[in-house]
PDB file of C-alpha atoms in Angstrom:
ATOM      1  CA  MET A   1     100.260 126.436 112.617  1.00  0.00           C
ATOM      2  CA  ASP A   2     102.393 126.505 109.306  1.00  0.00           C
ATOM      3  CA  GLY A   3     101.188 125.509 106.389  1.00  0.00           C
ATOM      4  CA  LEU A   4     103.259 122.022 106.231  1.00  0.00           C
ATOM      5  CA  ASN A   5     101.795 120.809 109.394  1.00  0.00           C
ATOM      6  CA  THR A   6      98.078 122.160 108.297  1.00  0.00           C
ATOM      7  CA  VAL A   7      98.418 119.989 105.009  1.00  0.00           C
ATOM      8  CA  LEU A   8     100.051 116.863 107.339  1.00  0.00           C
ATOM      9  CA  GLU A   9      96.958 117.092 109.613  1.00  0.00           C
ATOM     10  CA  TYR A  10      94.410 117.311 106.773  1.00  0.00           C
ATOM     11  CA  LEU A  11      96.486 113.630 105.269  1.00  0.00           C
ATOM     12  CA  THR A  12      96.667 111.903 109.053  1.00  0.00           C
ATOM     13  CA  SER A  13      93.191 113.564 110.549  1.00  0.00           C
ATOM     14  CA  VAL A  14      91.091 110.601 108.176  1.00  0.00           C
ATOM     15  CA  PRO A  15      91.378 106.999 107.729  1.00  0.00           C
ATOM     16  CA  ALA A  16      92.330 107.215 103.633  1.00  0.00           C
ATOM     17  CA  TRP A  17      93.067 109.955 101.388  1.00  0.00           C
ATOM     18  CA  TYR A  18      93.877 109.324  97.786  1.00  0.00           C
ATOM     19  CA  LEU A  19      96.553 109.834  95.720  1.00  0.00           C
ATOM     20  CA  ALA A  20      96.743 109.349  91.567  1.00  0.00           C
ATOM     21  CA  THR A  21      99.463 109.365  89.320  1.00  0.00           C
ATOM     22  CA  SER A  22      99.192 109.114  84.999  1.00  0.00           C
ATOM     23  CA  VAL A  23     100.998 107.570  82.865  1.00  0.00           C
ATOM     24  CA  ASP A  24     100.574 106.739  79.544  1.00  0.00           C
ATOM     25  CA  GLY A  25      97.800 108.989  79.397  1.00  0.00           C
ATOM     26  CA  GLN A  26      95.664 106.891  82.150  1.00  0.00           C
ATOM     27  CA  PRO A  27      95.439 108.399  85.525  1.00  0.00           C
ATOM     28  CA  HIS A  28      95.570 106.189  88.528  1.00  0.00           C
ATOM     29  CA  VAL A  29      94.542 106.849  91.892  1.00  0.00           C
ATOM     30  CA  ARG A  30      94.400 104.866  94.890  1.00  0.00           C
ATOM     31  CA  PRO A  31      94.122 105.079  98.875  1.00  0.00           C
ATOM     32  CA  PHE A  32      97.352 106.306 101.073  1.00  0.00           C
ATOM     33  CA  SER A  33      97.084 107.067 104.421  1.00  0.00           C
ATOM     34  CA  PHE A  34     100.740 107.151 105.636  1.00  0.00           C
ATOM     35  CA  ALA A  35     102.493 110.965 105.994  1.00  0.00           C
ATOM     36  CA  GLN A  36     104.824 112.130 107.781  1.00  0.00           C
ATOM     37  CA  ILE A  37     107.124 115.677 108.275  1.00  0.00           C
ATOM     38  CA  GLN A  38     111.073 115.252 108.163  1.00  0.00           C
ATOM     39  CA  ASP A  39     113.826 117.745 107.136  1.00  0.00           C
ATOM     40  CA  GLY A  40     111.190 120.542 106.237  1.00  0.00           C
ATOM     41  CA  LYS A  41     109.345 118.006 103.679  1.00  0.00           C
ATOM     42  CA  LEU A  42     106.063 116.009 103.374  1.00  0.00           C
ATOM     43  CA  TRP A  43     107.203 112.096 102.998  1.00  0.00           C
ATOM     44  CA  PHE A  44     104.920 109.245 101.996  1.00  0.00           C
ATOM     45  CA  VAL A  45     105.615 105.307 101.902  1.00  0.00           C
ATOM     46  CA  THR A  46     104.874 102.621  99.736  1.00  0.00           C
ATOM     47  CA  ALA A  47     106.363  99.635  98.486  1.00  0.00           C
ATOM     48  CA  ARG A  48     108.651  99.270  95.401  1.00  0.00           C
ATOM     49  CA  THR A  49     106.628  96.184  94.110  1.00  0.00           C
ATOM     50  CA  LYS A  50     103.403  98.400  94.053  1.00  0.00           C
ATOM     51  CA  ASP A  51     102.180  99.808  90.788  1.00  0.00           C
ATOM     52  CA  VAL A  52     102.482 102.935  92.271  1.00  0.00           C
ATOM     53  CA  TRP A  53     105.811 103.458  93.020  1.00  0.00           C
ATOM     54  CA  GLN A  54     106.523 101.720  89.186  1.00  0.00           C
ATOM     55  CA  GLU A  55     104.243 104.819  87.817  1.00  0.00           C
ATOM     56  CA  LEU A  56     106.548 107.232  89.787  1.00  0.00           C
ATOM     57  CA  LEU A  57     109.511 106.588  88.370  1.00  0.00           C
ATOM     58  CA  GLN A  58     108.066 107.138  84.841  1.00  0.00           C
ATOM     59  CA  ASN A  59     106.012 110.555  85.906  1.00  0.00           C
ATOM     60  CA  GLN A  60     106.925 111.781  89.481  1.00  0.00           C
ATOM     61  CA  ARG A  61     104.109 114.465  89.322  1.00  0.00           C
ATOM     62  CA  PHE A  62     101.114 113.520  91.140  1.00  0.00           C
ATOM     63  CA  GLU A  63      97.851 114.608  92.850  1.00  0.00           C
ATOM     64  CA  ALA A  64      96.315 114.032  96.127  1.00  0.00           C
ATOM     65  CA  THR A  65      93.236 115.018  98.066  1.00  0.00           C
ATOM     66  CA  SER A  66      91.498 114.354 101.349  1.00  0.00           C
ATOM     67  CA  TRP A  67      88.341 114.897 102.721  1.00  0.00           C
ATOM     68  CA  TRP A  68      88.330 116.063 106.228  1.00  0.00           C
ATOM     69  CA  PRO A  69      84.293 116.499 107.631  1.00  0.00           C
ATOM     70  CA  GLY A  70      83.866 119.562 108.796  1.00  0.00           C
ATOM     71  CA  HIS A  71      86.909 121.216 107.591  1.00  0.00           C
ATOM     72  CA  GLY A  72      86.751 121.087 103.756  1.00  0.00           C
ATOM     73  CA  TRP A  73      89.231 119.101 101.457  1.00  0.00           C
ATOM     74  CA  LEU A  74      92.579 119.444 100.622  1.00  0.00           C
ATOM     75  CA  ILE A  75      94.334 119.083  96.939  1.00  0.00           C
ATOM     76  CA  LEU A  76      98.072 118.280  97.029  1.00  0.00           C
ATOM     77  CA  ARG A  77     100.105 118.718  94.210  1.00  0.00           C
ATOM     78  CA  GLY A  78     103.864 118.182  93.935  1.00  0.00           C
ATOM     79  CA  ARG A  79     106.113 115.776  92.291  1.00  0.00           C
ATOM     80  CA  ALA A  80     107.695 112.259  93.923  1.00  0.00           C
ATOM     81  CA  GLY A  81     111.077 113.126  95.392  1.00  0.00           C
ATOM     82  CA  LEU A  82     112.766 109.390  94.408  1.00  0.00           C
ATOM     83  CA  ASP A  83     115.838 109.929  96.805  1.00  0.00           C
ATOM     84  CA  ASP A  84     114.743 107.530  99.875  1.00  0.00           C
ATOM     85  CA  ARG A  85     116.207 109.655 102.732  1.00  0.00           C
ATOM     86  CA  ALA A  86     114.123 108.513 105.753  1.00  0.00           C
ATOM     87  CA  LEU A  87     115.532 108.763 108.736  1.00  0.00           C
ATOM     88  CA  ASP A  88     115.199 105.564 111.584  1.00  0.00           C
ATOM     89  CA  GLU A  89     112.073 107.056 113.176  1.00  0.00           C
ATOM     90  CA  MET A  90     110.133 107.675 110.350  1.00  0.00           C
ATOM     91  CA  ARG A  91     110.811 104.411 108.542  1.00  0.00           C
ATOM     92  CA  GLU A  92     110.038 102.714 112.137  1.00  0.00           C
ATOM     93  CA  ALA A  93     106.860 104.423 111.633  1.00  0.00           C
ATOM     94  CA  GLY A  94     105.748 103.885 108.069  1.00  0.00           C
ATOM     95  CA  TRP A  95     106.378  99.881 108.532  1.00  0.00           C
ATOM     96  CA  LYS A  96     104.290  99.717 111.618  1.00  0.00           C
ATOM     97  CA  HIS A  97     101.701 101.514 109.865  1.00  0.00           C
ATOM     98  CA  LEU A  98     101.833  99.250 106.929  1.00  0.00           C
ATOM     99  CA  GLU A  99     101.754  96.172 108.930  1.00  0.00           C
ATOM    100  CA  HIS A 100      98.887  97.524 110.879  1.00  0.00           C
ATOM    101  CA  LEU A 101      97.419  97.831 107.492  1.00  0.00           C
ATOM    102  CA  GLY A 102      98.166  93.901 107.076  1.00  0.00           C
ATOM    103  CA  GLU A 103     101.108  94.660 104.612  1.00  0.00           C
ATOM    104  CA  HIS A 104     103.816  92.624 105.609  1.00  0.00           C
ATOM    105  CA  TYR A 105     107.794  93.352 105.432  1.00  0.00           C
ATOM    106  CA  GLU A 106     110.960  92.074 107.309  1.00  0.00           C
ATOM    107  CA  GLY A 107     111.534  95.280 109.297  1.00  0.00           C
ATOM    108  CA  PRO A 108     111.574  98.986 108.848  1.00  0.00           C
ATOM    109  CA  ASN A 109     114.877  98.119 106.818  1.00  0.00           C
ATOM    110  CA  ASP A 110     113.613  95.909 104.206  1.00  0.00           C
ATOM    111  CA  PRO A 111     114.400  96.964 100.743  1.00  0.00           C
ATOM    112  CA  THR A 112     111.379  96.306  99.444  1.00  0.00           C
ATOM    113  CA  LEU A 113     109.922  99.517 101.142  1.00  0.00           C
ATOM    114  CA  VAL A 114     110.701 103.269  99.982  1.00  0.00           C
ATOM    115  CA  PHE A 115     109.629 106.555 101.271  1.00  0.00           C
ATOM    116  CA  PHE A 116     109.365 109.425  98.660  1.00  0.00           C
ATOM    117  CA  SER A 117     109.517 113.182  99.486  1.00  0.00           C
ATOM    118  CA  VAL A 118     106.627 115.714  98.420  1.00  0.00           C
ATOM    119  CA  GLU A 119     109.016 118.317  95.595  1.00  0.00           C
ATOM    120  CA  ASP A 120     107.516 121.205  94.627  1.00  0.00           C
ATOM    121  CA  PRO A 121     104.388 121.033  96.512  1.00  0.00           C
ATOM    122  CA  GLU A 122     101.078 123.166  95.764  1.00  0.00           C
ATOM    123  CA  ALA A 123      98.191 122.804  98.318  1.00  0.00           C
ATOM    124  CA  PHE A 124      94.494 124.106  98.776  1.00  0.00           C
ATOM    125  CA  ILE A 125      91.938 124.028 101.347  1.00  0.00           C
ATOM    126  CA  CYS A 126      89.157 123.999  99.161  1.00  0.00           C
ATOM    127  CA  ASN A 127      85.259 124.372  99.944  1.00  0.00           C
ATOM    128  CA  HIS A 128      82.292 124.735  97.518  1.00  0.00           C
ATOM    129  CA  ASP A 129      82.854 128.272  97.264  1.00  0.00           C
ATOM    130  CA  GLU A 130      86.801 128.030  97.238  1.00  0.00           C
ATOM    131  CA  TRP A 131      90.061 127.231  97.180  1.00  0.00           C
ATOM    132  CA  VAL A 132      92.572 128.958  99.511  1.00  0.00           C
ATOM    133  CA  PRO A 133      95.904 128.296  98.537  1.00  0.00           C
ATOM    134  CA  VAL A 134      98.442 126.972 101.390  1.00  0.00           C
ATOM    135  CA  GLU A 135     101.690 128.728 102.220  1.00  0.00           C
ATOM    136  CA  LEU A 136     104.318 126.082 102.068  1.00  0.00           C
ATOM    137  CA  GLN A 137     107.178 128.124 101.914  1.00  0.00           C
ATOM    138  CA  PRO A 138     108.352 129.648 104.746  1.00  0.00           C
ATOM    139  CA  ALA A 139     109.114 133.497 104.659  1.00  0.00           C
ATOM    140  CA  GLY A 140     112.101 135.149 102.741  1.00  0.00           C
ATOM    141  CA  SER A 141     112.792 131.595 100.936  1.00  0.00           C
ATOM    142  CA  SER A 142     112.303 130.921  97.148  1.00  0.00           C
TER     143      SER A 142
END
């Protein structure tokens, strides 16, 4: 399994994982639960009305973590790509996911919904003894 799919499995094998932002010297953490791969990148969904989106507009750097019992935990660091280029299939899946959580939008193309990519990712699979880097770049790329 390639590194990107490993990271996706850690994020989607648990009910929620946590994404942290930092603005004005204050960290903010909240649960997330949607992740998908498109165009060789991880993508997440949120709403333009949420604090997390407003914080990412100020500082695109974030860190996410997921603990998958029996497998260790994931640390994912990156920068939010703010250019929403979600294709119809991912937009539909993200909208349905948020609706299932009790959020309400006018459909997959509701302009309130925003998808952001994970740029410059770094990931580690961790246990109590070590952090093992996950190779996220295809061989031969820089």
